[in-house]
Amino acid sequence: MPDGMSSMMKPLILVVEDEAPLVTMLRYNLEKQGFRVEEAADGQEALTRIAETKPDLVLLDWMLPAMSGIEVCRQIRRKPGTRDLPVIMVTARTEDSDAVRALNTGADDYIVKPFAIENLMARIRALLRRAGAPPAKGTLKFHDIAMDLAAHRVQRQGRSVHLGPTEFRLLEFFMQHPGRVFSREELLDAVWGPDIHVEPRTVDVHIRRLRKSLNGEADQDVIRTVRAAGYALDLEPSI
Ligand code: CA
């Protein structure tokens, strides 16, 4: 196979980071693992590089000069062309609320500096798998929600609902098993994959995002929180 062909198929990772030694280390490791790498040293450059190079995933540092990683992430999510783009936020902070904040601004995952490179690689692979898994066929229906798996579209009472890649897989999993209660660990296994370590609390953040996207003001909440047990897709109220 010509070189050009094989490099076309390698996923492209955009590394947004202002610390040059860290960029060098990330580039070295990512290329060794079979990824292509683009770089951006600040938020504005990141948005330009995203538009120009159409990366498969963005590794986004929180602390950047001028525009924070959070703001870059918000802008990525606001634009129709990039709102599905997988984003992993890199944070040097360790406060729990910051990790949750990273996810709440629309990042798909986060990793705390300093991190083990194997941990980062596992997260990148898992997220690429979630975002790029071959589409299943058919339409799933529950109550007033219809999920067109082939077209990757969700509608509620005819209104189209936009979901990020993780929320889409979560809803797909729930809609395949309506009424069943799943623990956070079961959801992590089913949606994130068994080979990746994610804190169970991460599930809560994605459930919150799924609810927010799914539930209009007049809609019934179809995700039931079952205290000490987990979550289910059904119409009974949360207890
Ligand atoms: Ca930085």
PDB file of C-alpha atoms and ligand atoms in Angstrom:
ATOM      1  CA  MET A   1       0.000   0.000   0.000  1.00  0.00           C
ATOM      2  CA  PRO A   2       1.458   3.432  -0.867  1.00  0.00           C
ATOM      3  CA  ASP A   3       2.526   5.502   2.113  1.00  0.00           C
ATOM      4  CA  GLY A   4       0.007   8.196   1.319  1.00  0.00           C
ATOM      5  CA  MET A   5      -2.831   5.701   1.564  1.00  0.00           C
ATOM      6  CA  SER A   6      -1.878   4.258   4.917  1.00  0.00           C
ATOM      7  CA  SER A   7      -1.302   7.679   6.481  1.00  0.00           C
ATOM      8  CA  MET A   8      -4.752   8.764   5.250  1.00  0.00           C
ATOM      9  CA  MET A   9      -6.293   6.108   7.423  1.00  0.00           C
ATOM     10  CA  LYS A  10      -4.432   6.973  10.589  1.00  0.00           C
ATOM     11  CA  PRO A  11      -6.615   9.030  12.922  1.00  0.00           C
ATOM     12  CA  LEU A  12      -5.526  12.659  13.215  1.00  0.00           C
ATOM     13  CA  ILE A  13      -5.140  14.069  16.720  1.00  0.00           C
ATOM     14  CA  LEU A  14      -4.938  17.818  17.265  1.00  0.00           C
ATOM     15  CA  VAL A  15      -2.805  18.555  20.334  1.00  0.00           C
ATOM     16  CA  VAL A  16      -3.690  21.954  21.800  1.00  0.00           C
ATOM     17  CA  GLU A  17      -1.015  22.760  24.348  1.00  0.00           C
ATOM     18  CA  ASP A  18       1.284  25.731  25.004  1.00  0.00           C
ATOM     19  CA  GLU A  19       4.038  23.819  26.819  1.00  0.00           C
ATOM     20  CA  ALA A  20       6.484  22.869  24.056  1.00  0.00           C
ATOM     21  CA  PRO A  21       8.198  19.958  25.873  1.00  0.00           C
ATOM     22  CA  LEU A  22       4.808  18.365  26.552  1.00  0.00           C
ATOM     23  CA  VAL A  23       3.814  18.763  22.897  1.00  0.00           C
ATOM     24  CA  THR A  24       7.056  17.059  21.836  1.00  0.00           C
ATOM     25  CA  MET A  25       6.442  14.175  24.226  1.00  0.00           C
ATOM     26  CA  LEU A  26       2.804  13.794  23.101  1.00  0.00           C
ATOM     27  CA  ARG A  27       3.702  13.924  19.414  1.00  0.00           C
ATOM     28  CA  TYR A  28       6.405  11.282  19.895  1.00  0.00           C
ATOM     29  CA  ASN A  29       4.065   8.907  21.732  1.00  0.00           C
ATOM     30  CA  LEU A  30       1.019   9.464  19.547  1.00  0.00           C
ATOM     31  CA  GLU A  31       2.993   8.908  16.346  1.00  0.00           C
ATOM     32  CA  LYS A  32       4.557   5.793  17.827  1.00  0.00           C
ATOM     33  CA  GLN A  33       1.011   4.505  18.472  1.00  0.00           C
ATOM     34  CA  GLY A  34      -0.011   5.075  14.855  1.00  0.00           C
ATOM     35  CA  PHE A  35      -1.710   8.462  15.060  1.00  0.00           C
ATOM     36  CA  ARG A  36      -1.041  11.543  12.967  1.00  0.00           C
ATOM     37  CA  VAL A  37      -0.514  14.733  14.963  1.00  0.00           C
ATOM     38  CA  GLU A  38      -1.273  18.415  14.396  1.00  0.00           C
ATOM     39  CA  GLU A  39      -0.373  21.082  16.937  1.00  0.00           C
ATOM     40  CA  ALA A  40      -1.834  24.353  18.158  1.00  0.00           C
ATOM     41  CA  ALA A  41      -0.290  26.482  20.896  1.00  0.00           C
ATOM     42  CA  ASP A  42      -3.353  28.585  21.745  1.00  0.00           C
ATOM     43  CA  GLY A  43      -7.116  28.582  21.436  1.00  0.00           C
ATOM     44  CA  GLN A  44      -7.430  30.736  18.342  1.00  0.00           C
ATOM     45  CA  GLU A  45      -4.877  28.623  16.502  1.00  0.00           C
ATOM     46  CA  ALA A  46      -6.748  25.525  17.655  1.00  0.00           C
ATOM     47  CA  LEU A  47     -10.004  26.709  16.076  1.00  0.00           C
ATOM     48  CA  THR A  48      -8.168  27.554  12.847  1.00  0.00           C
ATOM     49  CA  ARG A  49      -6.393  24.190  12.763  1.00  0.00           C
ATOM     50  CA  ILE A  50      -9.671  22.359  13.409  1.00  0.00           C
ATOM     51  CA  ALA A  51     -11.291  24.098  10.444  1.00  0.00           C
ATOM     52  CA  GLU A  52      -8.278  23.450   8.199  1.00  0.00           C
ATOM     53  CA  THR A  53      -7.300  19.901   9.111  1.00  0.00           C
ATOM     54  CA  LYS A  54     -10.558  18.282  10.337  1.00  0.00           C
ATOM     55  CA  PRO A  55      -8.974  16.223  13.138  1.00  0.00           C
ATOM     56  CA  ASP A  56     -10.597  13.039  14.435  1.00  0.00           C
ATOM     57  CA  LEU A  57     -10.022  14.041  18.054  1.00  0.00           C
ATOM     58  CA  VAL A  58      -8.815  17.091  19.979  1.00  0.00           C
ATOM     59  CA  LEU A  59      -6.594  16.844  23.025  1.00  0.00           C
ATOM     60  CA  LEU A  60      -7.297  20.185  24.638  1.00  0.00           C
ATOM     61  CA  ASP A  61      -5.292  21.741  27.459  1.00  0.00           C
ATOM     62  CA  TRP A  62      -7.391  23.673  29.962  1.00  0.00           C
ATOM     63  CA  MET A  63      -4.771  26.331  30.732  1.00  0.00           C
ATOM     64  CA  LEU A  64      -3.937  28.122  27.508  1.00  0.00           C
ATOM     65  CA  PRO A  65      -2.811  31.703  26.851  1.00  0.00           C
ATOM     66  CA  ALA A  66      -5.554  34.191  25.869  1.00  0.00           C
ATOM     67  CA  MET A  67      -8.478  31.792  25.391  1.00  0.00           C
ATOM     68  CA  SER A  68      -8.997  28.990  27.925  1.00  0.00           C
ATOM     69  CA  GLY A  69      -9.525  25.380  26.874  1.00  0.00           C
ATOM     70  CA  ILE A  70     -13.044  25.646  28.283  1.00  0.00           C
ATOM     71  CA  GLU A  71     -13.865  28.496  25.903  1.00  0.00           C
ATOM     72  CA  VAL A  72     -12.319  26.615  22.970  1.00  0.00           C
ATOM     73  CA  CYS A  73     -14.469  23.617  23.845  1.00  0.00           C
ATOM     74  CA  ARG A  74     -17.593  25.789  24.011  1.00  0.00           C
ATOM     75  CA  GLN A  75     -16.845  27.189  20.573  1.00  0.00           C
ATOM     76  CA  ILE A  76     -16.247  23.705  19.149  1.00  0.00           C
ATOM     77  CA  ARG A  77     -19.646  22.613  20.491  1.00  0.00           C
ATOM     78  CA  ARG A  78     -21.413  25.722  19.199  1.00  0.00           C
ATOM     79  CA  LYS A  79     -20.431  25.228  15.546  1.00  0.00           C
ATOM     80  CA  PRO A  80     -22.584  22.755  13.598  1.00  0.00           C
ATOM     81  CA  GLY A  81     -19.529  21.400  11.734  1.00  0.00           C
ATOM     82  CA  THR A  82     -17.614  20.508  14.877  1.00  0.00           C
ATOM     83  CA  ARG A  83     -20.158  19.841  17.593  1.00  0.00           C
ATOM     84  CA  ASP A  84     -19.645  16.076  17.319  1.00  0.00           C
ATOM     85  CA  LEU A  85     -15.855  16.366  17.350  1.00  0.00           C
ATOM     86  CA  PRO A  86     -14.435  14.199  20.166  1.00  0.00           C
ATOM     87  CA  VAL A  87     -12.653  16.330  22.787  1.00  0.00           C
ATOM     88  CA  ILE A  88     -10.485  15.203  25.687  1.00  0.00           C
ATOM     89  CA  MET A  89      -9.760  18.006  28.136  1.00  0.00           C
ATOM     90  CA  VAL A  90      -6.377  18.025  29.856  1.00  0.00           C
ATOM     91  CA  THR A  91      -6.431  19.664  33.255  1.00  0.00           C
ATOM     92  CA  ALA A  92      -3.665  20.319  35.767  1.00  0.00           C
ATOM     93  CA  ARG A  93      -6.183  20.923  38.509  1.00  0.00           C
ATOM     94  CA  THR A  94      -7.316  18.188  40.771  1.00  0.00           C
ATOM     95  CA  GLU A  95     -10.447  19.646  42.290  1.00  0.00           C
ATOM     96  CA  ASP A  96     -13.410  17.440  41.469  1.00  0.00           C
ATOM     97  CA  SER A  97     -15.559  20.347  40.419  1.00  0.00           C
ATOM     98  CA  ASP A  98     -13.117  21.251  37.671  1.00  0.00           C
ATOM     99  CA  ALA A  99     -13.294  17.789  36.140  1.00  0.00           C
ATOM    100  CA  VAL A 100     -17.061  18.022  36.216  1.00  0.00           C
ATOM    101  CA  ARG A 101     -16.876  21.522  34.749  1.00  0.00           C
ATOM    102  CA  ALA A 102     -14.744  20.212  31.890  1.00  0.00           C
ATOM    103  CA  LEU A 103     -17.408  17.638  31.081  1.00  0.00           C
ATOM    104  CA  ASN A 104     -20.191  20.153  31.511  1.00  0.00           C
ATOM    105  CA  THR A 105     -18.733  22.477  28.885  1.00  0.00           C
ATOM    106  CA  GLY A 106     -18.995  19.627  26.420  1.00  0.00           C
ATOM    107  CA  ALA A 107     -15.720  17.698  26.640  1.00  0.00           C
ATOM    108  CA  ASP A 108     -16.212  13.954  26.143  1.00  0.00           C
ATOM    109  CA  ASP A 109     -13.539  12.988  28.616  1.00  0.00           C
ATOM    110  CA  TYR A 110     -10.808  14.570  30.725  1.00  0.00           C
ATOM    111  CA  ILE A 111      -7.418  13.579  32.024  1.00  0.00           C
ATOM    112  CA  VAL A 112      -5.496  15.164  34.899  1.00  0.00           C
ATOM    113  CA  LYS A 113      -1.836  16.201  34.580  1.00  0.00           C
ATOM    114  CA  PRO A 114       0.512  14.558  35.221  1.00  0.00           C
ATOM    115  CA  PHE A 115      -0.878  11.472  33.498  1.00  0.00           C
ATOM    116  CA  ALA A 116       0.560   8.139  32.403  1.00  0.00           C
ATOM    117  CA  ILE A 117       0.840   8.027  28.635  1.00  0.00           C
ATOM    118  CA  GLU A 118      -0.816   4.568  28.536  1.00  0.00           C
ATOM    119  CA  ASN A 119      -3.813   5.999  30.332  1.00  0.00           C
ATOM    120  CA  LEU A 120      -4.102   8.784  27.755  1.00  0.00           C
ATOM    121  CA  MET A 121      -3.768   6.302  24.860  1.00  0.00           C
ATOM    122  CA  ALA A 122      -6.525   4.110  26.329  1.00  0.00           C
ATOM    123  CA  ARG A 123      -8.826   7.117  26.609  1.00  0.00           C
ATOM    124  CA  ILE A 124      -8.092   8.283  23.070  1.00  0.00           C
ATOM    125  CA  ARG A 125      -8.764   4.821  21.654  1.00  0.00           C
ATOM    126  CA  ALA A 126     -11.949   4.398  23.667  1.00  0.00           C
ATOM    127  CA  LEU A 127     -13.295   7.777  22.597  1.00  0.00           C
ATOM    128  CA  LEU A 128     -12.445   7.196  18.926  1.00  0.00           C
ATOM    129  CA  ARG A 129     -14.222   3.859  19.201  1.00  0.00           C
ATOM    130  CA  ARG A 130     -17.329   5.492  20.700  1.00  0.00           C
ATOM    131  CA  ALA A 131     -17.347   8.253  18.110  1.00  0.00           C
ATOM    132  CA  GLY A 132     -16.615   6.068  15.105  1.00  0.00           C
ATOM    133  CA  ALA A 133     -18.265   2.745  15.868  1.00  0.00           C
ATOM    134  CA  PRO A 134     -19.992   1.485  12.716  1.00  0.00           C
ATOM    135  CA  PRO A 135     -23.594   2.632  12.762  1.00  0.00           C
ATOM    136  CA  ALA A 136     -26.165   0.076  13.758  1.00  0.00           C
ATOM    137  CA  LYS A 137     -29.275  -0.288  11.624  1.00  0.00           C
ATOM    138  CA  GLY A 138     -32.860   0.456  12.266  1.00  0.00           C
ATOM    139  CA  THR A 139     -34.843   2.734  14.507  1.00  0.00           C
ATOM    140  CA  LEU A 140     -35.314   2.391  18.259  1.00  0.00           C
ATOM    141  CA  LYS A 141     -38.485   3.772  19.783  1.00  0.00           C
ATOM    142  CA  PHE A 142     -39.421   4.510  23.364  1.00  0.00           C
ATOM    143  CA  HIS A 143     -42.430   6.622  24.434  1.00  0.00           C
ATOM    144  CA  ASP A 144     -42.147   9.795  22.305  1.00  0.00           C
ATOM    145  CA  ILE A 145     -38.477   9.286  21.431  1.00  0.00           C
ATOM    146  CA  ALA A 146     -37.269   7.856  18.126  1.00  0.00           C
ATOM    147  CA  MET A 147     -33.648   7.015  17.509  1.00  0.00           C
ATOM    148  CA  ASP A 148     -32.574   6.484  13.896  1.00  0.00           C
ATOM    149  CA  LEU A 149     -29.339   4.542  14.289  1.00  0.00           C
ATOM    150  CA  ALA A 150     -28.267   4.572  10.648  1.00  0.00           C
ATOM    151  CA  ALA A 151     -28.749   8.329  10.260  1.00  0.00           C
ATOM    152  CA  HIS A 152     -27.471   8.961  13.814  1.00  0.00           C
ATOM    153  CA  ARG A 153     -30.527  11.083  14.550  1.00  0.00           C
ATOM    154  CA  VAL A 154     -32.717  11.418  17.606  1.00  0.00           C
ATOM    155  CA  GLN A 155     -36.168  12.955  17.642  1.00  0.00           C
ATOM    156  CA  ARG A 156     -38.564  13.657  20.462  1.00  0.00           C
ATOM    157  CA  GLN A 157     -42.131  14.496  19.426  1.00  0.00           C
ATOM    158  CA  GLY A 158     -40.764  15.410  16.020  1.00  0.00           C
ATOM    159  CA  ARG A 159     -38.239  17.849  17.527  1.00  0.00           C
ATOM    160  CA  SER A 160     -34.690  16.932  16.702  1.00  0.00           C
ATOM    161  CA  VAL A 161     -32.424  16.324  19.672  1.00  0.00           C
ATOM    162  CA  HIS A 162     -28.695  16.836  19.417  1.00  0.00           C
ATOM    163  CA  LEU A 163     -26.526  14.443  21.443  1.00  0.00           C
ATOM    164  CA  GLY A 164     -22.754  14.154  21.777  1.00  0.00           C
ATOM    165  CA  PRO A 165     -21.155  10.782  20.964  1.00  0.00           C
ATOM    166  CA  THR A 166     -21.199   9.526  24.551  1.00  0.00           C
ATOM    167  CA  GLU A 167     -24.801  10.598  25.203  1.00  0.00           C
ATOM    168  CA  PHE A 168     -25.844   8.980  21.921  1.00  0.00           C
ATOM    169  CA  ARG A 169     -24.313   5.613  22.933  1.00  0.00           C
ATOM    170  CA  LEU A 170     -25.839   5.904  26.401  1.00  0.00           C
ATOM    171  CA  LEU A 171     -29.308   6.514  24.999  1.00  0.00           C
ATOM    172  CA  GLU A 172     -28.859   3.743  22.432  1.00  0.00           C
ATOM    173  CA  PHE A 173     -27.930   1.319  25.209  1.00  0.00           C
ATOM    174  CA  PHE A 174     -30.903   2.387  27.352  1.00  0.00           C
ATOM    175  CA  MET A 175     -33.290   2.116  24.411  1.00  0.00           C
ATOM    176  CA  GLN A 176     -32.089  -1.396  23.716  1.00  0.00           C
ATOM    177  CA  HIS A 177     -32.990  -2.314  27.313  1.00  0.00           C
ATOM    178  CA  PRO A 178     -35.968  -0.183  28.352  1.00  0.00           C
ATOM    179  CA  GLY A 179     -37.090  -0.507  31.957  1.00  0.00           C
ATOM    180  CA  ARG A 180     -33.947  -2.212  33.150  1.00  0.00           C
ATOM    181  CA  VAL A 181     -31.919  -0.599  35.920  1.00  0.00           C
ATOM    182  CA  PHE A 182     -28.181  -0.381  35.255  1.00  0.00           C
ATOM    183  CA  SER A 183     -25.495   0.459  37.779  1.00  0.00           C
ATOM    184  CA  ARG A 184     -22.883   3.076  36.897  1.00  0.00           C
ATOM    185  CA  GLU A 185     -20.325   0.293  36.502  1.00  0.00           C
ATOM    186  CA  GLU A 186     -22.577  -1.603  34.078  1.00  0.00           C
ATOM    187  CA  LEU A 187     -23.082   1.550  32.041  1.00  0.00           C
ATOM    188  CA  LEU A 188     -19.328   2.186  31.985  1.00  0.00           C
ATOM    189  CA  ASP A 189     -18.708  -1.346  30.727  1.00  0.00           C
ATOM    190  CA  ALA A 190     -21.389  -1.138  28.077  1.00  0.00           C
ATOM    191  CA  VAL A 191     -20.802   2.370  26.791  1.00  0.00           C
ATOM    192  CA  TRP A 192     -17.157   3.199  27.536  1.00  0.00           C
ATOM    193  CA  GLY A 193     -15.842  -0.364  27.288  1.00  0.00           C
ATOM    194  CA  PRO A 194     -14.464  -2.712  29.933  1.00  0.00           C
ATOM    195  CA  ASP A 195     -10.798  -1.906  29.290  1.00  0.00           C
ATOM    196  CA  ILE A 196     -10.945   1.720  30.327  1.00  0.00           C
ATOM    197  CA  HIS A 197     -10.962   3.111  33.824  1.00  0.00           C
ATOM    198  CA  VAL A 198     -13.402   5.985  34.237  1.00  0.00           C
ATOM    199  CA  GLU A 199     -14.728   7.194  37.550  1.00  0.00           C
ATOM    200  CA  PRO A 200     -18.349   6.140  38.093  1.00  0.00           C
ATOM    201  CA  ARG A 201     -19.205   9.787  38.786  1.00  0.00           C
ATOM    202  CA  THR A 202     -18.484  10.505  35.122  1.00  0.00           C
ATOM    203  CA  VAL A 203     -21.644   8.560  34.308  1.00  0.00           C
ATOM    204  CA  ASP A 204     -23.687  11.030  36.364  1.00  0.00           C
ATOM    205  CA  VAL A 205     -22.348  13.936  34.332  1.00  0.00           C
ATOM    206  CA  HIS A 206     -23.246  12.292  31.030  1.00  0.00           C
ATOM    207  CA  ILE A 207     -26.691  11.323  32.332  1.00  0.00           C
ATOM    208  CA  ARG A 208     -27.215  14.977  33.273  1.00  0.00           C
ATOM    209  CA  ARG A 209     -26.191  16.021  29.767  1.00  0.00           C
ATOM    210  CA  LEU A 210     -28.437  13.388  28.204  1.00  0.00           C
ATOM    211  CA  ARG A 211     -31.401  14.587  30.271  1.00  0.00           C
ATOM    212  CA  LYS A 212     -30.713  18.208  29.419  1.00  0.00           C
ATOM    213  CA  SER A 213     -30.665  17.484  25.680  1.00  0.00           C
ATOM    214  CA  LEU A 214     -33.565  15.079  25.743  1.00  0.00           C
ATOM    215  CA  ASN A 215     -36.039  16.838  27.993  1.00  0.00           C
ATOM    216  CA  GLY A 216     -37.768  19.919  26.667  1.00  0.00           C
ATOM    217  CA  GLU A 217     -39.704  22.028  29.144  1.00  0.00           C
ATOM    218  CA  ALA A 218     -42.950  20.160  28.635  1.00  0.00           C
ATOM    219  CA  ASP A 219     -41.406  16.702  28.322  1.00  0.00           C
ATOM    220  CA  GLN A 220     -41.481  13.982  30.884  1.00  0.00           C
ATOM    221  CA  ASP A 221     -38.076  12.894  32.185  1.00  0.00           C
ATOM    222  CA  VAL A 222     -37.606   9.404  30.783  1.00  0.00           C
ATOM    223  CA  ILE A 223     -34.398   8.656  32.668  1.00  0.00           C
ATOM    224  CA  ARG A 224     -35.109   7.352  36.129  1.00  0.00           C
ATOM    225  CA  THR A 225     -32.521   7.702  38.871  1.00  0.00           C
ATOM    226  CA  VAL A 226     -32.725   4.720  41.191  1.00  0.00           C
ATOM    227  CA  ARG A 227     -31.002   5.653  44.406  1.00  0.00           C
ATOM    228  CA  ALA A 228     -28.016   3.457  45.273  1.00  0.00           C
ATOM    229  CA  ALA A 229     -28.699   1.339  42.199  1.00  0.00           C
ATOM    230  CA  GLY A 230     -28.212   3.375  39.050  1.00  0.00           C
ATOM    231  CA  TYR A 231     -30.326   4.510  36.123  1.00  0.00           C
ATOM    232  CA  ALA A 232     -33.098   3.172  33.932  1.00  0.00           C
ATOM    233  CA  LEU A 233     -35.029   4.313  30.902  1.00  0.00           C
ATOM    234  CA  ASP A 234     -38.649   4.327  31.970  1.00  0.00           C
ATOM    235  CA  LEU A 235     -41.563   6.563  32.794  1.00  0.00           C
ATOM    236  CA  GLU A 236     -41.705   6.004  36.518  1.00  0.00           C
ATOM    237  CA  PRO A 237     -40.578   8.945  38.613  1.00  0.00           C
ATOM    238  CA  SER A 238     -37.131   8.917  40.208  1.00  0.00           C
ATOM    239  CA  ILE A 239     -36.994   7.812  43.836  1.00  0.00           C
TER     240      ILE A 239
HETATM  241 CA    CA B   1      -1.022  24.855  29.341  1.00  0.00          CA
END
